[in-house]
Structure formats: structure tokens, C-alpha cells
Amino acid sequence: MTVRCITTPIYYLNGAPHLGHVYTTIAADVLARYWRLAGAQVKFLTGTDEHGQKVAQAAEAAGETPQAFTDRMSALFLDMTKKINSSHDVFLRTTEKRHHEAAQALWKKLEEADQIYESTYAGWYAVRDEAYVDEAEVKDGKAPSGAPVEWMEESSYFFRLSDWERPLLDYYEANPKALAPIGRRNEVLSFIKGGLRDLSISRTKFTWGVAVPGSSQHVMYVWIDALTNYLTALGYPDIEGEDFKTFWPESIHLLGKDILRFHAVYWPAFLMAAGLTPPKRIFAHGWLVHDGEKMSKSLGNAVDPFQLIETYGLDAVRYFLMREVVFGQDGSYSEAAMVQRINSDLANDLGNLAQRVLSFIYKNAGGKIPQPHEFSEEDREMLARAAHLHDTLRDDMEVQALQAYCVHIWEVVADANRYVDAQKPWSLKKSAEAEDQLRMATVLYVLCEVIRHVAVYVQPLMPEAAAKMLDQLGQEERTFESLQEPLKPGTALVEPVPLFPRIEKV
Ligand code: MSP
């Protein structure tokens, strides 16, 4: 049985969700839905990262207690997941008791393995990134990310990250697929080769965090706490539990390139040190760029996803984000590009194909999936192209090539539109020859079969629109497996309505 555990990063609560957050969650949702339809056993994890100095400061600025503030802000993120039709299985908050217990259990494992020691930390810290910054990387009081840094000097526990240089390199060498895309992998490897220093993993200057076991003064550094969420959600420390045993070995972490180092260096080191296996795969996607800069709350250039959904519809926004940007690279967002995609790919290509074929059958060809007669060479080729999607799309999803997934489906849509133009079922209808009527039925059958394949594979991208398309086709079976059986003639169509109206503005 295929098993997949797909995760998003857990989101900081210092501001409302923006399009950048929505992007990762939709990508994870598309993968989770795909694998479920492929018959896999799937766990999809998301949630909110609620501790740390940044969140504590945001709560203070809002005049609220951290607990009240995080309750309110986490609800916004939960609401966001609902508005984008996220099919996650777990929404984890790091303020939950089970998470405190899991983080403390991991800490104790590291302590038992002699991987933690107490010393003093003196150095630069970027609160906005919740990251330590090397002296050499600080320029004009800022981290390379542009976040302001502050000098920190305090008693701290350290993790022996320096012990893990060799094991990490060996691990990535032995597991070439564990880190993608390739450019990011190279970056991480050269960072590790540059030498790893022990990592400060506790703080004493504030209290909003998971308490370090056995210490009344220290709370855990927010990243060790946050990364543990992936384990908590699977029942850690119960590593013999069903969820943990089934899903942890199949975990795929999706995350933005800005937090790759935490996931690809610190996290596997913590895990190996605690006797656990690293995640099976880490995939770093790029940034959505707006006006030339990373979209972010702090830069004030973030796009409100809810506004977009309101204007263009959820499925169009989901499709746009997956199709417009190569997953793994940066992509620029603009409303004009969005309108262009909706009009060309959705209204003209897919919408028009479904609409003209289905309403023709509904109104002029009996309202049922026609009975095909002899297939011509062209028919067989068209059917073969649709059938071939099965393997092509699986290959895409195995490597999280979400844009390629869209492109490959739309190639078949374009083929089908060309096929309609060449076969001209409407002209055949007008013919008095009985043979032409049989030919028309065959052509329309082929088109229905192609539309069914396309709609089934579009489900992960646009769940609602695909469901409507399959309703119109009268299809109840919607898994990939169900496509192995040829489309049954005679099934009544439901009156087709246009699914993707053209947008006339911009
Ligand atoms: N809390 C940490 C993650 C801890 S995971 C153990 C965090 N949170 S975040 O809210 O700042 O970012 C969450 C995710 O959103 C990251 O993967 C980040 O890359 C992504 N994005 C934030 N802005 C983005 C864009 N403008 N474009 C694409 N993704 C972006 O980091």
C-alpha cells in the first residue's frame, strides 16, 4: 500500500494569513488529494507555530496575553484552511498539551544521548526570522534576510550540531532524493561542508515557550519546538503507535526556501541524534514575489487571499498558483497574469471543451453518453493520450512537479479541442447518412471519455469544479483506479452549466 505523509510548515501568528501561506497549504493539499485518489493512505499535517519572541512581541503590541492572542490568531489560520478547501487531517497548535509533551520528550532523548550541554550564548539574533545570525553575515545591523538583529547574551543550552556534519553529508549522499530541488540540495550541502557550530536551543529572556525539562528558567528555542510538530501530529513519543510507524517513514515536508536550513540541517540532526530517521523528503519551494520583493506581512506587500478568492473563485486561485509558478522556483504574482490564466486555460480551453461537447450531447444527441461504434486511428490516439496521463501524472507527483502536472493535463485538453475541430461532430449531426450518425456517436463518446479523464485528474487542483464536471457527465466513480474501466455508454448527463466564466476586466 502506498503511504504518504505530507506536511506544511506551521505558520507564525504575528499577522493574518497572506497569499504566501496559502500557497504552501494549497500545494500540500493538491498532493494529499492526488495521493488519496491514487488509493494511497495519506496523512496531511498543518498548523500554527505559536511560541517564541516574535509571537510574544506581537501579543504585547496587540495588548493581549500571549494565550488570548494566539487563540485569536490561530483561529484565523484555521479559517484560512477552510476557505481554501484544505483537506488536512491534523491542524496542530504548538500550544497544545500533547505538543509540549512531545517537545519535552524529544529534548530528553537528546539529553540522554549527551547531545545537550549548558553554556553561555553571545551573538546576534534576528527576532523576525527567529534565527541566530553569524557575525560575518550581519550588515548594517541586519541579517541577510533584511531582518534587524539584536545582540544577545544569556545562559543557554546548546545542541552538539558540530557532531553531525559528517553524518548529515553521508545521509544526503546515500539518499539523493531526500532533498529537492537540486539547486537547494547543493546549497545545503555546501553550507554543511562550510562547518557546523553547536546551536543554542534555549532562551531565558522570555517565558512564552515550551519549558526545558528540569529547568525553571529556560524555554526551548522556538525552532526545536516548532520542528517537533511533525512528530507530535503522528503521536510522538509513542513511536510504536500505528500513526507514527505508518506515516513518519513516508514524510514529505514542503516549505519555503527561507526556512530550508532549519529543516534540512538542524532537523535531521536532531532526529538522528534522538535515534529517529530524517524525513523521507524535503522539498523547498520558491517565493511568491510581488512588485519584485518576497510577499510578506513585514514588507507590507502581501496579497489578501480572501479578496482574490472572492473576486475570482477558489478553484481559479488554486489552479493559478499551481500552474503559474514552477514549484521550487520563485514566481511573480500579478492580477493581470491571473486574469490571463483564467481566460485562456479555464474559460477557453477546459471550460469550452466541456461546455461545447456536453451541451451538444445534452441538447442534440440524446442527453446520454453515446454508444461508440468502430474507433478510427485518430480516436484510438486520442484515447491513448488520455489513458497515458495516468503514468505521466504519477511521475510528476512523485517529485512534486505541480506545474508539470497542470501542463500535462492541459496538453490533453488542447489535443481534445483540436480533435473536436477536426472531427466536427456538429457537421456530422446535419448529415442525412446513417453512417455519419454512428460516427458522431463515436466521436462524442471519445470526447466524453477524455473529459472524464481530465476531470478526474483535475480534482486535486480544483475539487469543486471537477466535481461539477463529473456530475454533469453522470459519473459517480472518481478515483484514478475507476479510469481503468472504459466509460459506460448510456449514462444520462446532467444539464451542463458553464464552469469557468470569462473575466472581462484588466
Ligand atoms: N513558523 C515557521 C515555520 C516552522 S515549520 C516547523 C515559519 N512560519 S512563516 O509563517 O513565517 O512561514 C511559513 C511558510 O510560508 C514558509 O514555508 C514560508 O516560506 C512561506 N511563505 C511566506 N511568505 C511566502 C511567500 N511570499 N511566497 C511563498 N511562500 C512564502 O517560517
PDB file of N, CA and C in Angstrom, residues 328-408:
ATOM      1  N   GLY A 328       9.194  25.160  -6.738  1.00  0.00           N
ATOM      2  CA  GLY A 328      10.631  25.094  -6.479  1.00  0.00           C
ATOM      3  C   GLY A 328      11.324  26.392  -6.874  1.00  0.00           C
ATOM      4  N   GLN A 329      10.687  27.147  -7.773  1.00  0.00           N
ATOM      5  CA  GLN A 329      11.278  28.430  -8.175  1.00  0.00           C
ATOM      6  C   GLN A 329      10.432  29.602  -7.672  1.00  0.00           C
ATOM      7  N   ASP A 330      11.023  30.793  -7.697  1.00  0.00           N
ATOM      8  CA  ASP A 330      10.240  31.984  -7.357  1.00  0.00           C
ATOM      9  C   ASP A 330       9.264  32.249  -8.491  1.00  0.00           C
ATOM     10  N   GLY A 331       8.172  32.901  -8.164  1.00  0.00           N
ATOM     11  CA  GLY A 331       7.231  33.244  -9.217  1.00  0.00           C
ATOM     12  C   GLY A 331       6.603  34.575  -8.878  1.00  0.00           C
ATOM     13  N   SER A 332       6.379  35.400  -9.915  1.00  0.00           N
ATOM     14  CA  SER A 332       5.794  36.680  -9.545  1.00  0.00           C
ATOM     15  C   SER A 332       4.285  36.623  -9.702  1.00  0.00           C
ATOM     16  N   TYR A 333       3.662  37.279  -8.774  1.00  0.00           N
ATOM     17  CA  TYR A 333       2.212  37.307  -8.766  1.00  0.00           C
ATOM     18  C   TYR A 333       1.738  38.616  -9.377  1.00  0.00           C
ATOM     19  N   SER A 334       0.753  38.547 -10.270  1.00  0.00           N
ATOM     20  CA  SER A 334       0.093  39.787 -10.665  1.00  0.00           C
ATOM     21  C   SER A 334      -1.343  39.444 -11.027  1.00  0.00           C
ATOM     22  N   GLU A 335      -2.187  40.401 -10.824  1.00  0.00           N
ATOM     23  CA  GLU A 335      -3.602  40.155 -11.088  1.00  0.00           C
ATOM     24  C   GLU A 335      -3.824  39.958 -12.589  1.00  0.00           C
ATOM     25  N   ALA A 336      -3.040  40.672 -13.404  1.00  0.00           N
ATOM     26  CA  ALA A 336      -3.201  40.539 -14.861  1.00  0.00           C
ATOM     27  C   ALA A 336      -2.890  39.105 -15.301  1.00  0.00           C
ATOM     28  N   ALA A 337      -1.828  38.505 -14.703  1.00  0.00           N
ATOM     29  CA  ALA A 337      -1.469  37.130 -15.057  1.00  0.00           C
ATOM     30  C   ALA A 337      -2.589  36.174 -14.651  1.00  0.00           C
ATOM     31  N   MET A 338      -3.201  36.497 -13.533  1.00  0.00           N
ATOM     32  CA  MET A 338      -4.289  35.653 -13.029  1.00  0.00           C
ATOM     33  C   MET A 338      -5.478  35.680 -14.001  1.00  0.00           C
ATOM     34  N   VAL A 339      -5.843  36.859 -14.435  1.00  0.00           N
ATOM     35  CA  VAL A 339      -6.984  37.003 -15.350  1.00  0.00           C
ATOM     36  C   VAL A 339      -6.672  36.291 -16.671  1.00  0.00           C
ATOM     37  N   GLN A 340      -5.432  36.449 -17.106  1.00  0.00           N
ATOM     38  CA  GLN A 340      -4.992  35.816 -18.357  1.00  0.00           C
ATOM     39  C   GLN A 340      -5.122  34.288 -18.282  1.00  0.00           C
ATOM     40  N   ARG A 341      -4.657  33.717 -17.176  1.00  0.00           N
ATOM     41  CA  ARG A 341      -4.741  32.254 -16.975  1.00  0.00           C
ATOM     42  C   ARG A 341      -6.186  31.780 -16.935  1.00  0.00           C
ATOM     43  N   ILE A 342      -7.001  32.531 -16.208  1.00  0.00           N
ATOM     44  CA  ILE A 342      -8.398  32.108 -16.072  1.00  0.00           C
ATOM     45  C   ILE A 342      -9.056  32.104 -17.452  1.00  0.00           C
ATOM     46  N   ASN A 343      -8.818  33.172 -18.205  1.00  0.00           N
ATOM     47  CA  ASN A 343      -9.467  33.265 -19.510  1.00  0.00           C
ATOM     48  C   ASN A 343      -8.931  32.225 -20.488  1.00  0.00           C
ATOM     49  N   SER A 344      -7.607  32.033 -20.509  1.00  0.00           N
ATOM     50  CA  SER A 344      -7.092  31.118 -21.531  1.00  0.00           C
ATOM     51  C   SER A 344      -7.251  29.652 -21.113  1.00  0.00           C
ATOM     52  N   ASP A 345      -6.731  29.283 -19.955  1.00  0.00           N
ATOM     53  CA  ASP A 345      -6.722  27.853 -19.607  1.00  0.00           C
ATOM     54  C   ASP A 345      -8.095  27.366 -19.153  1.00  0.00           C
ATOM     55  N   LEU A 346      -8.754  28.207 -18.344  1.00  0.00           N
ATOM     56  CA  LEU A 346     -10.004  27.707 -17.761  1.00  0.00           C
ATOM     57  C   LEU A 346     -11.209  27.985 -18.661  1.00  0.00           C
ATOM     58  N   ALA A 347     -11.419  29.251 -19.018  1.00  0.00           N
ATOM     59  CA  ALA A 347     -12.607  29.550 -19.830  1.00  0.00           C
ATOM     60  C   ALA A 347     -12.448  29.000 -21.250  1.00  0.00           C
ATOM     61  N   ASN A 348     -11.365  29.374 -21.943  1.00  0.00           N
ATOM     62  CA  ASN A 348     -11.216  28.962 -23.355  1.00  0.00           C
ATOM     63  C   ASN A 348     -10.945  27.480 -23.531  1.00  0.00           C
ATOM     64  N   ASP A 349      -9.959  26.957 -22.813  1.00  0.00           N
ATOM     65  CA  ASP A 349      -9.528  25.591 -23.109  1.00  0.00           C
ATOM     66  C   ASP A 349     -10.413  24.529 -22.444  1.00  0.00           C
ATOM     67  N   LEU A 350     -10.344  24.478 -21.114  1.00  0.00           N
ATOM     68  CA  LEU A 350     -11.098  23.417 -20.434  1.00  0.00           C
ATOM     69  C   LEU A 350     -12.604  23.685 -20.449  1.00  0.00           C
ATOM     70  N   GLY A 351     -12.982  24.913 -20.074  1.00  0.00           N
ATOM     71  CA  GLY A 351     -14.411  25.244 -19.969  1.00  0.00           C
ATOM     72  C   GLY A 351     -15.106  25.067 -21.307  1.00  0.00           C
ATOM     73  N   ASN A 352     -14.481  25.549 -22.336  1.00  0.00           N
ATOM     74  CA  ASN A 352     -15.080  25.487 -23.664  1.00  0.00           C
ATOM     75  C   ASN A 352     -15.206  24.049 -24.158  1.00  0.00           C
ATOM     76  N   LEU A 353     -14.176  23.258 -23.902  1.00  0.00           N
ATOM     77  CA  LEU A 353     -14.227  21.848 -24.312  1.00  0.00           C
ATOM     78  C   LEU A 353     -15.434  21.158 -23.671  1.00  0.00           C
ATOM     79  N   ALA A 354     -15.511  21.268 -22.350  1.00  0.00           N
ATOM     80  CA  ALA A 354     -16.590  20.572 -21.645  1.00  0.00           C
ATOM     81  C   ALA A 354     -17.945  21.124 -22.070  1.00  0.00           C
ATOM     82  N   GLN A 355     -18.025  22.432 -22.141  1.00  0.00           N
ATOM     83  CA  GLN A 355     -19.308  23.068 -22.414  1.00  0.00           C
ATOM     84  C   GLN A 355     -19.822  22.711 -23.812  1.00  0.00           C
ATOM     85  N   ARG A 356     -18.948  22.833 -24.813  1.00  0.00           N
ATOM     86  CA  ARG A 356     -19.487  22.605 -26.163  1.00  0.00           C
ATOM     87  C   ARG A 356     -19.832  21.144 -26.394  1.00  0.00           C
ATOM     88  N   VAL A 357     -19.024  20.237 -25.829  1.00  0.00           N
ATOM     89  CA  VAL A 357     -19.321  18.815 -26.035  1.00  0.00           C
ATOM     90  C   VAL A 357     -20.558  18.396 -25.233  1.00  0.00           C
ATOM     91  N   LEU A 358     -20.555  18.739 -23.955  1.00  0.00           N
ATOM     92  CA  LEU A 358     -21.650  18.244 -23.115  1.00  0.00           C
ATOM     93  C   LEU A 358     -22.978  18.890 -23.469  1.00  0.00           C
ATOM     94  N   SER A 359     -22.964  20.211 -23.765  1.00  0.00           N
ATOM     95  CA  SER A 359     -24.280  20.780 -24.090  1.00  0.00           C
ATOM     96  C   SER A 359     -24.766  20.307 -25.449  1.00  0.00           C
ATOM     97  N   PHE A 360     -23.847  19.993 -26.337  1.00  0.00           N
ATOM     98  CA  PHE A 360     -24.276  19.441 -27.631  1.00  0.00           C
ATOM     99  C   PHE A 360     -24.972  18.078 -27.411  1.00  0.00           C
ATOM    100  N   ILE A 361     -24.327  17.243 -26.596  1.00  0.00           N
ATOM    101  CA  ILE A 361     -24.941  15.924 -26.344  1.00  0.00           C
ATOM    102  C   ILE A 361     -26.282  16.110 -25.627  1.00  0.00           C
ATOM    103  N   TYR A 362     -26.249  17.014 -24.639  1.00  0.00           N
ATOM    104  CA  TYR A 362     -27.462  17.208 -23.823  1.00  0.00           C
ATOM    105  C   TYR A 362     -28.629  17.679 -24.685  1.00  0.00           C
ATOM    106  N   LYS A 363     -28.322  18.627 -25.579  1.00  0.00           N
ATOM    107  CA  LYS A 363     -29.431  19.221 -26.349  1.00  0.00           C
ATOM    108  C   LYS A 363     -29.721  18.467 -27.653  1.00  0.00           C
ATOM    109  N   ASN A 364     -28.665  17.986 -28.304  1.00  0.00           N
ATOM    110  CA  ASN A 364     -28.863  17.484 -29.678  1.00  0.00           C
ATOM    111  C   ASN A 364     -28.509  16.030 -29.910  1.00  0.00           C
ATOM    112  N   ALA A 365     -28.008  15.346 -28.909  1.00  0.00           N
ATOM    113  CA  ALA A 365     -27.569  13.975 -29.205  1.00  0.00           C
ATOM    114  C   ALA A 365     -28.025  12.995 -28.112  1.00  0.00           C
ATOM    115  N   GLY A 366     -29.225  13.167 -27.646  1.00  0.00           N
ATOM    116  CA  GLY A 366     -29.837  12.157 -26.779  1.00  0.00           C
ATOM    117  C   GLY A 366     -29.623  12.328 -25.285  1.00  0.00           C
ATOM    118  N   GLY A 367     -28.743  13.268 -24.885  1.00  0.00           N
ATOM    119  CA  GLY A 367     -28.570  13.539 -23.451  1.00  0.00           C
ATOM    120  C   GLY A 367     -27.917  12.411 -22.658  1.00  0.00           C
ATOM    121  N   LYS A 368     -27.339  11.451 -23.387  1.00  0.00           N
ATOM    122  CA  LYS A 368     -26.684  10.322 -22.695  1.00  0.00           C
ATOM    123  C   LYS A 368     -25.284  10.127 -23.261  1.00  0.00           C
ATOM    124  N   ILE A 369     -24.424   9.438 -22.501  1.00  0.00           N
ATOM    125  CA  ILE A 369     -23.112   9.090 -23.065  1.00  0.00           C
ATOM    126  C   ILE A 369     -23.400   8.183 -24.268  1.00  0.00           C
ATOM    127  N   PRO A 370     -22.967   8.589 -25.458  1.00  0.00           N
ATOM    128  CA  PRO A 370     -23.315   7.823 -26.657  1.00  0.00           C
ATOM    129  C   PRO A 370     -22.660   6.440 -26.704  1.00  0.00           C
ATOM    130  N   GLN A 371     -23.256   5.587 -27.501  1.00  0.00           N
ATOM    131  CA  GLN A 371     -22.706   4.246 -27.743  1.00  0.00           C
ATOM    132  C   GLN A 371     -21.678   4.367 -28.882  1.00  0.00           C
ATOM    133  N   PRO A 372     -20.401   4.044 -28.638  1.00  0.00           N
ATOM    134  CA  PRO A 372     -19.424   4.194 -29.729  1.00  0.00           C
ATOM    135  C   PRO A 372     -19.533   3.023 -30.712  1.00  0.00           C
ATOM    136  N   HIS A 373     -19.066   3.270 -31.942  1.00  0.00           N
ATOM    137  CA  HIS A 373     -19.010   2.177 -32.914  1.00  0.00           C
ATOM    138  C   HIS A 373     -17.545   1.906 -33.187  1.00  0.00           C
ATOM    139  N   GLU A 374     -17.146   1.802 -34.411  1.00  0.00           N
ATOM    140  CA  GLU A 374     -15.744   1.460 -34.655  1.00  0.00           C
ATOM    141  C   GLU A 374     -14.825   2.658 -34.379  1.00  0.00           C
ATOM    142  N   PHE A 375     -13.742   2.428 -33.645  1.00  0.00           N
ATOM    143  CA  PHE A 375     -12.794   3.525 -33.397  1.00  0.00           C
ATOM    144  C   PHE A 375     -11.835   3.685 -34.568  1.00  0.00           C
ATOM    145  N   SER A 376     -11.630   4.927 -34.995  1.00  0.00           N
ATOM    146  CA  SER A 376     -10.648   5.206 -36.049  1.00  0.00           C
ATOM    147  C   SER A 376      -9.263   5.333 -35.412  1.00  0.00           C
ATOM    148  N   GLU A 377      -8.268   5.480 -36.249  1.00  0.00           N
ATOM    149  CA  GLU A 377      -6.894   5.703 -35.798  1.00  0.00           C
ATOM    150  C   GLU A 377      -6.828   6.936 -34.874  1.00  0.00           C
ATOM    151  N   GLU A 378      -7.485   8.015 -35.309  1.00  0.00           N
ATOM    152  CA  GLU A 378      -7.486   9.269 -34.521  1.00  0.00           C
ATOM    153  C   GLU A 378      -8.161   9.064 -33.162  1.00  0.00           C
ATOM    154  N   ASP A 379      -9.251   8.292 -33.169  1.00  0.00           N
ATOM    155  CA  ASP A 379      -9.959   8.046 -31.901  1.00  0.00           C
ATOM    156  C   ASP A 379      -9.033   7.312 -30.931  1.00  0.00           C
ATOM    157  N   ARG A 380      -8.395   6.276 -31.489  1.00  0.00           N
ATOM    158  CA  ARG A 380      -7.526   5.461 -30.623  1.00  0.00           C
ATOM    159  C   ARG A 380      -6.387   6.310 -30.073  1.00  0.00           C
ATOM    160  N   GLU A 381      -5.851   7.162 -30.902  1.00  0.00           N
ATOM    161  CA  GLU A 381      -4.749   8.012 -30.458  1.00  0.00           C
ATOM    162  C   GLU A 381      -5.205   8.960 -29.341  1.00  0.00           C
ATOM    163  N   MET A 382      -6.380   9.536 -29.549  1.00  0.00           N
ATOM    164  CA  MET A 382      -6.923  10.466 -28.552  1.00  0.00           C
ATOM    165  C   MET A 382      -7.157   9.738 -27.223  1.00  0.00           C
ATOM    166  N   LEU A 383      -7.731   8.568 -27.300  1.00  0.00           N
ATOM    167  CA  LEU A 383      -7.999   7.790 -26.077  1.00  0.00           C
ATOM    168  C   LEU A 383      -6.684   7.391 -25.402  1.00  0.00           C
ATOM    169  N   ALA A 384      -5.708   7.049 -26.225  1.00  0.00           N
ATOM    170  CA  ALA A 384      -4.420   6.630 -25.659  1.00  0.00           C
ATOM    171  C   ALA A 384      -3.748   7.793 -24.931  1.00  0.00           C
ATOM    172  N   ARG A 385      -3.880   8.991 -25.496  1.00  0.00           N
ATOM    173  CA  ARG A 385      -3.260  10.146 -24.831  1.00  0.00           C
ATOM    174  C   ARG A 385      -3.891  10.387 -23.475  1.00  0.00           C
ATOM    175  N   ALA A 386      -5.192  10.251 -23.399  1.00  0.00           N
ATOM    176  CA  ALA A 386      -5.871  10.433 -22.105  1.00  0.00           C
ATOM    177  C   ALA A 386      -5.442   9.335 -21.129  1.00  0.00           C
ATOM    178  N   ALA A 387      -5.368   8.110 -21.613  1.00  0.00           N
ATOM    179  CA  ALA A 387      -5.008   6.987 -20.731  1.00  0.00           C
ATOM    180  C   ALA A 387      -3.569   7.131 -20.225  1.00  0.00           C
ATOM    181  N   HIS A 388      -2.726   7.700 -21.074  1.00  0.00           N
ATOM    182  CA  HIS A 388      -1.322   7.843 -20.729  1.00  0.00           C
ATOM    183  C   HIS A 388      -1.095   8.818 -19.566  1.00  0.00           C
ATOM    184  N   LEU A 389      -2.077   9.687 -19.338  1.00  0.00           N
ATOM    185  CA  LEU A 389      -1.946  10.649 -18.228  1.00  0.00           C
ATOM    186  C   LEU A 389      -1.644   9.931 -16.914  1.00  0.00           C
ATOM    187  N   HIS A 390      -2.209   8.753 -16.763  1.00  0.00           N
ATOM    188  CA  HIS A 390      -2.042   8.028 -15.503  1.00  0.00           C
ATOM    189  C   HIS A 390      -0.575   7.965 -15.083  1.00  0.00           C
ATOM    190  N   ASP A 391       0.278   7.493 -15.979  1.00  0.00           N
ATOM    191  CA  ASP A 391       1.697   7.328 -15.640  1.00  0.00           C
ATOM    192  C   ASP A 391       2.437   8.658 -15.598  1.00  0.00           C
ATOM    193  N   THR A 392       2.122   9.526 -16.573  1.00  0.00           N
ATOM    194  CA  THR A 392       2.815  10.816 -16.622  1.00  0.00           C
ATOM    195  C   THR A 392       2.561  11.600 -15.346  1.00  0.00           C
ATOM    196  N   LEU A 393       1.306  11.639 -14.932  1.00  0.00           N
ATOM    197  CA  LEU A 393       0.957  12.455 -13.771  1.00  0.00           C
ATOM    198  C   LEU A 393       1.505  11.861 -12.482  1.00  0.00           C
ATOM    199  N   ARG A 394       1.576  10.548 -12.445  1.00  0.00           N
ATOM    200  CA  ARG A 394       2.146   9.927 -11.253  1.00  0.00           C
ATOM    201  C   ARG A 394       3.632  10.290 -11.141  1.00  0.00           C
ATOM    202  N   ASP A 395       4.311  10.246 -12.261  1.00  0.00           N
ATOM    203  CA  ASP A 395       5.730  10.643 -12.245  1.00  0.00           C
ATOM    204  C   ASP A 395       5.873  12.089 -11.765  1.00  0.00           C
ATOM    205  N   ASP A 396       4.975  12.956 -12.215  1.00  0.00           N
ATOM    206  CA  ASP A 396       5.027  14.360 -11.776  1.00  0.00           C
ATOM    207  C   ASP A 396       4.847  14.466 -10.267  1.00  0.00           C
ATOM    208  N   MET A 397       3.849  13.768  -9.763  1.00  0.00           N
ATOM    209  CA  MET A 397       3.535  13.906  -8.344  1.00  0.00           C
ATOM    210  C   MET A 397       4.584  13.268  -7.443  1.00  0.00           C
ATOM    211  N   GLU A 398       5.256  12.238  -7.962  1.00  0.00           N
ATOM    212  CA  GLU A 398       6.329  11.609  -7.166  1.00  0.00           C
ATOM    213  C   GLU A 398       7.429  12.613  -6.854  1.00  0.00           C
ATOM    214  N   VAL A 399       7.595  13.602  -7.726  1.00  0.00           N
ATOM    215  CA  VAL A 399       8.667  14.580  -7.490  1.00  0.00           C
ATOM    216  C   VAL A 399       8.100  15.982  -7.221  1.00  0.00           C
ATOM    217  N   GLN A 400       6.844  16.045  -6.853  1.00  0.00           N
ATOM    218  CA  GLN A 400       6.175  17.313  -6.516  1.00  0.00           C
ATOM    219  C   GLN A 400       6.253  18.332  -7.660  1.00  0.00           C
ATOM    220  N   ALA A 401       6.193  17.839  -8.903  1.00  0.00           N
ATOM    221  CA  ALA A 401       6.231  18.754 -10.053  1.00  0.00           C
ATOM    222  C   ALA A 401       4.798  19.219 -10.336  1.00  0.00           C
ATOM    223  N   LEU A 402       4.343  20.145  -9.527  1.00  0.00           N
ATOM    224  CA  LEU A 402       2.926  20.526  -9.579  1.00  0.00           C
ATOM    225  C   LEU A 402       2.575  21.297 -10.850  1.00  0.00           C
ATOM    226  N   GLN A 403       3.508  22.107 -11.316  1.00  0.00           N
ATOM    227  CA  GLN A 403       3.213  22.844 -12.547  1.00  0.00           C
ATOM    228  C   GLN A 403       3.158  21.883 -13.738  1.00  0.00           C
ATOM    229  N   ALA A 404       4.091  20.930 -13.765  1.00  0.00           N
ATOM    230  CA  ALA A 404       4.101  19.945 -14.856  1.00  0.00           C
ATOM    231  C   ALA A 404       2.793  19.154 -14.850  1.00  0.00           C
ATOM    232  N   TYR A 405       2.289  18.879 -13.662  1.00  0.00           N
ATOM    233  CA  TYR A 405       1.010  18.164 -13.541  1.00  0.00           C
ATOM    234  C   TYR A 405      -0.081  18.927 -14.293  1.00  0.00           C
ATOM    235  N   CYS A 406      -0.131  20.239 -14.095  1.00  0.00           N
ATOM    236  CA  CYS A 406      -1.135  21.057 -14.809  1.00  0.00           C
ATOM    237  C   CYS A 406      -0.865  21.031 -16.307  1.00  0.00           C
ATOM    238  N   VAL A 407       0.395  21.257 -16.669  1.00  0.00           N
ATOM    239  CA  VAL A 407       0.744  21.351 -18.092  1.00  0.00           C
ATOM    240  C   VAL A 407       0.357  20.058 -18.816  1.00  0.00           C
ATOM    241  N   HIS A 408       0.656  18.928 -18.205  1.00  0.00           N
ATOM    242  CA  HIS A 408       0.370  17.646 -18.870  1.00  0.00           C
ATOM    243  C   HIS A 408      -1.136  17.436 -19.062  1.00  0.00           C
TER     244      HIS A 408
END
